[in-house]
Amino acid sequence: QLQLQESGPGLVKSSETLSLTCTVSGGSISSSLYYWGWIRQPPGKGLEWIGNIYYSGTTYYNPSLKSRVTMSVDTSKNQFSLKLSSVTAADTALYYCARRVTTSGMGFDYWGQGTLVNVSS
Amino acid sequence: SYELTQPPSVSVSPGQTASITCSGDNLGNKYACWYQQKPGQSPVLVIYKDNKRPSGIPERFSGSNSGNTATLTISGTQAMDEADYYCQAWEGSTGVFGGGTKLTVL
């Protein structure tokens, strides 16, 4: 059974860089069949897509966050990562990693449990 | 930027049919997905490619998409279906979520 697990600091200071890692187990991140994504959810609010990465390193970012987002993949560790720079209180959220099949029309079929990141001033 | 609009809340009586809409410009020309999220849990994909159900999703969940509106329909709604529901589509390679709809079963 595929499992995704987010990890990283739960508290980040304003203006600094948020860094999270998603560790994939029960399957290979190097498969050509999948994209790996990050989605966030501010407390009490809705879901926001942050971006996707392919095992080759090809990335797709939310235009509203593109200037601050960097995603990377480490196939040797079966992990992918998110960096979000210049954070503010508005970036406080539950951050999820998830898998999406590359076929058109597919959604995120496996999700991590999420990790809460608070941005402090 | 592309936007998807959902009603904030929908109420339904147990055993009745619930319909949750998701509106977007020419949404019918894209594929829509739907997620269910219960309090304290990660979202669960319940519909992909407009009307396909992942393995393990009950048959009472169905979807449609035409024109500017995608619809998630829950037939014979059960108390366990009370949750937040989010639609999602792809504008090219960019993912977009609707704002979410809270389904109340009462």
mmCIF file of C-alpha atoms in Angstrom:
data_model
loop_
_atom_site.group_PDB
_atom_site.id
_atom_site.type_symbol
_atom_site.label_atom_id
_atom_site.label_comp_id
_atom_site.label_asym_id
_atom_site.label_seq_id
_atom_site.Cartn_x
_atom_site.Cartn_y
_atom_site.Cartn_z
ATOM 1 C CA GLN A 1 0.000 0.000 0.000
ATOM 2 C CA LEU A 2 1.417 3.359 -1.037
ATOM 3 C CA GLN A 3 2.086 5.772 1.807
ATOM 4 C CA LEU A 4 3.205 9.394 1.788
ATOM 5 C CA GLN A 5 4.604 11.138 4.839
ATOM 6 C CA GLU A 6 5.326 14.836 5.138
ATOM 7 C CA SER A 7 8.093 16.076 7.411
ATOM 8 C CA GLY A 8 9.646 19.391 8.300
ATOM 9 C CA PRO A 9 9.599 22.216 10.833
ATOM 10 C CA GLY A 10 6.235 23.075 12.279
ATOM 11 C CA LEU A 11 7.250 26.658 12.908
ATOM 12 C CA VAL A 12 8.891 29.056 10.461
ATOM 13 C CA LYS A 13 9.693 32.699 11.027
ATOM 14 C CA SER A 14 8.209 35.313 8.802
ATOM 15 C CA SER A 15 10.382 36.202 5.757
ATOM 16 C CA GLU A 16 12.264 32.910 6.008
ATOM 17 C CA THR A 17 11.986 29.786 3.842
ATOM 18 C CA LEU A 18 9.611 26.926 4.559
ATOM 19 C CA SER A 19 11.102 23.525 3.730
ATOM 20 C CA LEU A 20 9.157 20.266 3.668
ATOM 21 C CA THR A 21 9.923 16.758 2.491
ATOM 22 C CA CYS A 22 7.552 13.999 1.443
ATOM 23 C CA THR A 23 8.779 10.429 1.825
ATOM 24 C CA VAL A 24 7.074 7.854 -0.364
ATOM 25 C CA SER A 25 6.910 4.217 0.721
ATOM 26 C CA GLY A 26 5.286 1.186 -0.836
ATOM 27 C CA GLY A 27 6.002 2.417 -4.353
ATOM 28 C CA SER A 28 8.672 4.064 -6.469
ATOM 29 C CA ILE A 29 8.776 7.799 -7.024
ATOM 30 C CA SER A 30 10.697 7.066 -10.227
ATOM 31 C CA SER A 31 7.661 5.676 -12.016
ATOM 32 C CA SER A 32 6.776 7.442 -15.266
ATOM 33 C CA LEU A 33 3.089 6.987 -14.410
ATOM 34 C CA TYR A 34 2.810 9.623 -11.709
ATOM 35 C CA TYR A 35 3.193 13.252 -10.748
ATOM 36 C CA TRP A 36 3.916 14.153 -7.137
ATOM 37 C CA GLY A 37 2.212 17.185 -5.733
ATOM 38 C CA TRP A 38 1.923 19.598 -2.845
ATOM 39 C CA ILE A 39 -1.410 21.014 -1.710
ATOM 40 C CA ARG A 40 -2.038 23.253 1.287
ATOM 41 C CA GLN A 41 -5.024 24.153 3.433
ATOM 42 C CA PRO A 42 -5.067 27.185 5.745
ATOM 43 C CA PRO A 43 -6.870 26.507 9.040
ATOM 44 C CA GLY A 44 -10.605 26.395 8.443
ATOM 45 C CA LYS A 45 -10.246 27.131 4.737
ATOM 46 C CA GLY A 46 -10.147 25.321 1.420
ATOM 47 C CA LEU A 47 -7.507 23.473 -0.577
ATOM 48 C CA GLU A 48 -4.892 25.241 -2.689
ATOM 49 C CA TRP A 49 -2.710 23.469 -5.238
ATOM 50 C CA ILE A 50 0.942 24.469 -4.882
ATOM 51 C CA GLY A 51 2.600 22.428 -7.606
ATOM 52 C CA ASN A 52 3.552 19.077 -9.123
ATOM 53 C CA ILE A 53 6.864 17.456 -9.908
ATOM 54 C CA TYR A 54 7.721 14.561 -12.186
ATOM 55 C CA TYR A 55 10.430 12.035 -11.347
ATOM 56 C CA SER A 56 12.625 13.635 -14.006
ATOM 57 C CA GLY A 57 12.511 16.919 -12.129
ATOM 58 C CA THR A 58 10.026 18.678 -14.406
ATOM 59 C CA THR A 59 7.938 21.044 -12.313
ATOM 60 C CA TYR A 60 4.573 22.780 -12.596
ATOM 61 C CA TYR A 61 3.750 25.554 -10.151
ATOM 62 C CA ASN A 62 0.701 27.550 -9.130
ATOM 63 C CA PRO A 63 1.169 30.900 -10.916
ATOM 64 C CA SER A 64 0.222 32.767 -7.743
ATOM 65 C CA LEU A 65 3.101 31.128 -5.844
ATOM 66 C CA LYS A 66 5.550 30.502 -8.657
ATOM 67 C CA SER A 67 7.994 33.256 -7.693
ATOM 68 C CA ARG A 68 8.457 31.746 -4.226
ATOM 69 C CA VAL A 69 8.171 27.983 -4.830
ATOM 70 C CA THR A 70 10.852 25.443 -5.607
ATOM 71 C CA MET A 71 10.162 21.726 -5.792
ATOM 72 C CA SER A 72 12.768 18.996 -6.163
ATOM 73 C CA VAL A 73 12.933 15.229 -6.244
ATOM 74 C CA ASP A 74 15.470 12.778 -4.816
ATOM 75 C CA THR A 75 14.855 9.421 -6.439
ATOM 76 C CA SER A 76 17.614 7.741 -4.419
ATOM 77 C CA LYS A 77 15.696 8.485 -1.222
ATOM 78 C CA ASN A 78 12.213 8.152 -2.769
ATOM 79 C CA GLN A 79 11.463 11.679 -1.609
ATOM 80 C CA PHE A 80 10.345 14.978 -3.049
ATOM 81 C CA SER A 81 10.562 18.376 -1.443
ATOM 82 C CA LEU A 82 8.994 21.802 -1.266
ATOM 83 C CA LYS A 83 10.624 25.131 -0.528
ATOM 84 C CA LEU A 84 8.547 28.268 -0.128
ATOM 85 C CA SER A 85 10.504 31.460 0.354
ATOM 86 C CA SER A 86 9.661 34.770 2.003
ATOM 87 C CA VAL A 87 6.824 33.304 4.019
ATOM 88 C CA THR A 88 4.208 35.394 5.788
ATOM 89 C CA ALA A 89 1.339 34.576 8.127
ATOM 90 C CA ALA A 90 -0.769 33.864 5.031
ATOM 91 C CA ASP A 91 1.382 30.775 4.422
ATOM 92 C CA THR A 92 0.290 29.205 7.709
ATOM 93 C CA ALA A 93 -1.446 26.017 6.628
ATOM 94 C CA LEU A 94 -1.668 22.254 6.687
ATOM 95 C CA TYR A 95 0.617 21.096 3.896
ATOM 96 C CA TYR A 96 -0.188 17.843 2.118
ATOM 97 C CA CYS A 97 1.855 15.835 -0.345
ATOM 98 C CA ALA A 98 -0.029 13.639 -2.788
ATOM 99 C CA ARG A 99 0.234 11.484 -5.899
ATOM 100 C CA ARG A 100 -1.488 12.037 -9.211
ATOM 101 C CA VAL A 101 -1.590 9.657 -12.171
ATOM 102 C CA THR A 102 -0.295 11.422 -15.281
ATOM 103 C CA THR A 103 -3.264 10.448 -17.446
ATOM 104 C CA SER A 104 -5.505 13.380 -18.296
ATOM 105 C CA GLY A 105 -8.419 13.827 -15.931
ATOM 106 C CA MET A 106 -6.868 12.098 -12.972
ATOM 107 C CA GLY A 107 -6.914 13.543 -9.484
ATOM 108 C CA PHE A 108 -4.749 13.025 -6.444
ATOM 109 C CA ASP A 109 -5.428 9.453 -5.394
ATOM 110 C CA TYR A 110 -3.029 9.084 -2.473
ATOM 111 C CA TRP A 111 -2.438 11.759 0.158
ATOM 112 C CA GLY A 112 -0.188 12.140 3.159
ATOM 113 C CA GLN A 113 -1.667 12.953 6.536
ATOM 114 C CA GLY A 114 -0.520 16.560 6.258
ATOM 115 C CA THR A 115 1.862 18.625 8.341
ATOM 116 C CA LEU A 116 0.916 21.897 9.979
ATOM 117 C CA VAL A 117 3.261 24.800 9.411
ATOM 118 C CA ASN A 118 2.830 27.953 11.432
ATOM 119 C CA VAL A 119 4.522 31.161 10.354
ATOM 120 C CA SER A 120 5.435 33.374 13.263
ATOM 121 C CA SER A 121 6.335 37.010 13.256
ATOM 122 C CA SER B 1 -6.510 32.819 -13.542
ATOM 123 C CA TYR B 2 -9.047 30.023 -13.789
ATOM 124 C CA GLU B 3 -11.597 29.791 -10.983
ATOM 125 C CA LEU B 4 -14.033 27.147 -9.782
ATOM 126 C CA THR B 5 -17.074 28.206 -7.757
ATOM 127 C CA GLN B 6 -18.985 25.990 -5.333
ATOM 128 C CA PRO B 7 -21.886 26.771 -3.010
ATOM 129 C CA PRO B 8 -20.609 27.090 0.577
ATOM 130 C CA SER B 9 -23.171 24.680 1.953
ATOM 131 C CA VAL B 10 -25.741 22.089 0.932
ATOM 132 C CA SER B 11 -28.188 20.289 3.208
ATOM 133 C CA VAL B 12 -29.898 16.971 2.568
ATOM 134 C CA SER B 13 -32.098 14.581 4.500
ATOM 135 C CA PRO B 14 -30.876 11.023 5.042
ATOM 136 C CA GLY B 15 -31.821 8.779 2.156
ATOM 137 C CA GLN B 16 -32.345 11.681 -0.232
ATOM 138 C CA THR B 17 -30.196 12.824 -3.146
ATOM 139 C CA ALA B 18 -27.578 15.522 -2.645
ATOM 140 C CA SER B 19 -26.233 17.551 -5.552
ATOM 141 C CA ILE B 20 -23.155 19.738 -5.273
ATOM 142 C CA THR B 21 -22.263 21.989 -8.165
ATOM 143 C CA CYS B 22 -18.955 23.386 -9.368
ATOM 144 C CA SER B 23 -18.926 26.186 -11.921
ATOM 145 C CA GLY B 24 -16.127 27.370 -14.142
ATOM 146 C CA ASP B 25 -15.688 28.874 -17.586
ATOM 147 C CA ASN B 26 -16.185 26.066 -20.131
ATOM 148 C CA LEU B 27 -15.585 23.525 -17.375
ATOM 149 C CA GLY B 28 -17.271 20.917 -19.546
ATOM 150 C CA ASN B 29 -14.239 21.061 -21.848
ATOM 151 C CA LYS B 30 -12.012 19.916 -18.994
ATOM 152 C CA TYR B 31 -12.143 16.945 -16.666
ATOM 153 C CA ALA B 32 -13.458 17.446 -13.131
ATOM 154 C CA CYS B 33 -12.501 15.558 -9.996
ATOM 155 C CA TRP B 34 -14.169 15.551 -6.605
ATOM 156 C CA TYR B 35 -12.744 15.037 -3.127
ATOM 157 C CA GLN B 36 -14.404 14.304 0.184
ATOM 158 C CA GLN B 37 -12.786 15.622 3.348
ATOM 159 C CA LYS B 38 -14.000 14.769 6.818
ATOM 160 C CA PRO B 39 -12.847 16.738 9.888
ATOM 161 C CA GLY B 40 -9.251 16.021 10.807
ATOM 162 C CA GLN B 41 -8.693 13.795 7.772
ATOM 163 C CA SER B 42 -6.907 14.094 4.459
ATOM 164 C CA PRO B 43 -9.037 14.519 1.339
ATOM 165 C CA VAL B 44 -10.224 11.381 -0.447
ATOM 166 C CA LEU B 45 -10.725 11.236 -4.212
ATOM 167 C CA VAL B 46 -14.329 10.170 -4.888
ATOM 168 C CA ILE B 47 -14.702 11.052 -8.592
ATOM 169 C CA TYR B 48 -12.152 11.499 -11.392
ATOM 170 C CA LYS B 49 -12.537 12.100 -15.136
ATOM 171 C CA ASP B 50 -15.939 13.678 -14.481
ATOM 172 C CA ASN B 51 -17.761 10.468 -13.564
ATOM 173 C CA LYS B 52 -15.341 7.653 -12.720
ATOM 174 C CA ARG B 53 -15.244 6.211 -9.214
ATOM 175 C CA PRO B 54 -11.954 5.001 -7.682
ATOM 176 C CA SER B 55 -11.927 1.540 -6.215
ATOM 177 C CA GLY B 56 -13.685 1.452 -2.878
ATOM 178 C CA ILE B 57 -15.927 4.471 -3.459
ATOM 179 C CA PRO B 58 -19.618 3.542 -3.062
ATOM 180 C CA GLU B 59 -21.844 3.505 -6.134
ATOM 181 C CA ARG B 60 -24.063 6.191 -4.603
ATOM 182 C CA PHE B 61 -21.389 8.722 -5.619
ATOM 183 C CA SER B 62 -21.653 9.868 -9.235
ATOM 184 C CA GLY B 63 -20.546 12.822 -11.303
ATOM 185 C CA SER B 64 -21.348 14.721 -14.456
ATOM 186 C CA ASN B 65 -19.820 17.649 -16.310
ATOM 187 C CA SER B 66 -21.282 19.739 -19.091
ATOM 188 C CA GLY B 67 -21.207 23.340 -20.193
ATOM 189 C CA ASN B 68 -19.934 25.440 -17.328
ATOM 190 C CA THR B 69 -20.962 23.125 -14.492
ATOM 191 C CA ALA B 70 -19.770 19.879 -12.966
ATOM 192 C CA THR B 71 -22.044 18.154 -10.482
ATOM 193 C CA LEU B 72 -21.375 15.626 -7.753
ATOM 194 C CA THR B 73 -24.452 13.595 -6.918
ATOM 195 C CA ILE B 74 -24.843 11.441 -3.838
ATOM 196 C CA SER B 75 -27.846 9.136 -4.032
ATOM 197 C CA GLY B 76 -29.359 7.742 -0.860
ATOM 198 C CA THR B 77 -27.211 10.045 1.238
ATOM 199 C CA GLN B 78 -26.032 8.583 4.509
ATOM 200 C CA ALA B 79 -24.953 10.285 7.719
ATOM 201 C CA MET B 80 -21.389 9.176 6.994
ATOM 202 C CA ASP B 81 -21.406 11.328 3.834
ATOM 203 C CA GLU B 82 -21.470 14.520 5.897
ATOM 204 C CA ALA B 83 -18.209 16.213 4.954
ATOM 205 C CA ASP B 84 -16.610 18.991 2.930
ATOM 206 C CA TYR B 85 -16.483 18.368 -0.806
ATOM 207 C CA TYR B 86 -14.050 19.990 -3.223
ATOM 208 C CA CYS B 87 -14.081 19.996 -6.989
ATOM 209 C CA GLN B 88 -10.806 20.211 -8.881
ATOM 210 C CA ALA B 89 -9.786 20.636 -12.495
ATOM 211 C CA TRP B 90 -6.643 21.144 -14.537
ATOM 212 C CA GLU B 91 -6.163 24.345 -16.541
ATOM 213 C CA GLY B 92 -3.353 23.060 -18.701
ATOM 214 C CA SER B 93 -0.812 21.855 -16.157
ATOM 215 C CA THR B 94 -2.143 24.104 -13.391
ATOM 216 C CA GLY B 95 -4.350 22.613 -10.719
ATOM 217 C CA VAL B 96 -7.378 24.514 -9.496
ATOM 218 C CA PHE B 97 -9.634 23.666 -6.554
ATOM 219 C CA GLY B 98 -13.093 24.980 -5.859
ATOM 220 C CA GLY B 99 -13.697 26.696 -2.551
ATOM 221 C CA GLY B 100 -15.444 23.687 -1.062
ATOM 222 C CA THR B 101 -18.994 22.811 -0.064
ATOM 223 C CA LYS B 102 -20.014 21.658 3.379
ATOM 224 C CA LEU B 103 -22.594 18.900 3.064
ATOM 225 C CA THR B 104 -24.879 18.592 6.064
ATOM 226 C CA VAL B 105 -27.043 15.505 6.456
ATOM 227 C CA LEU B 106 -29.974 16.275 8.716
#
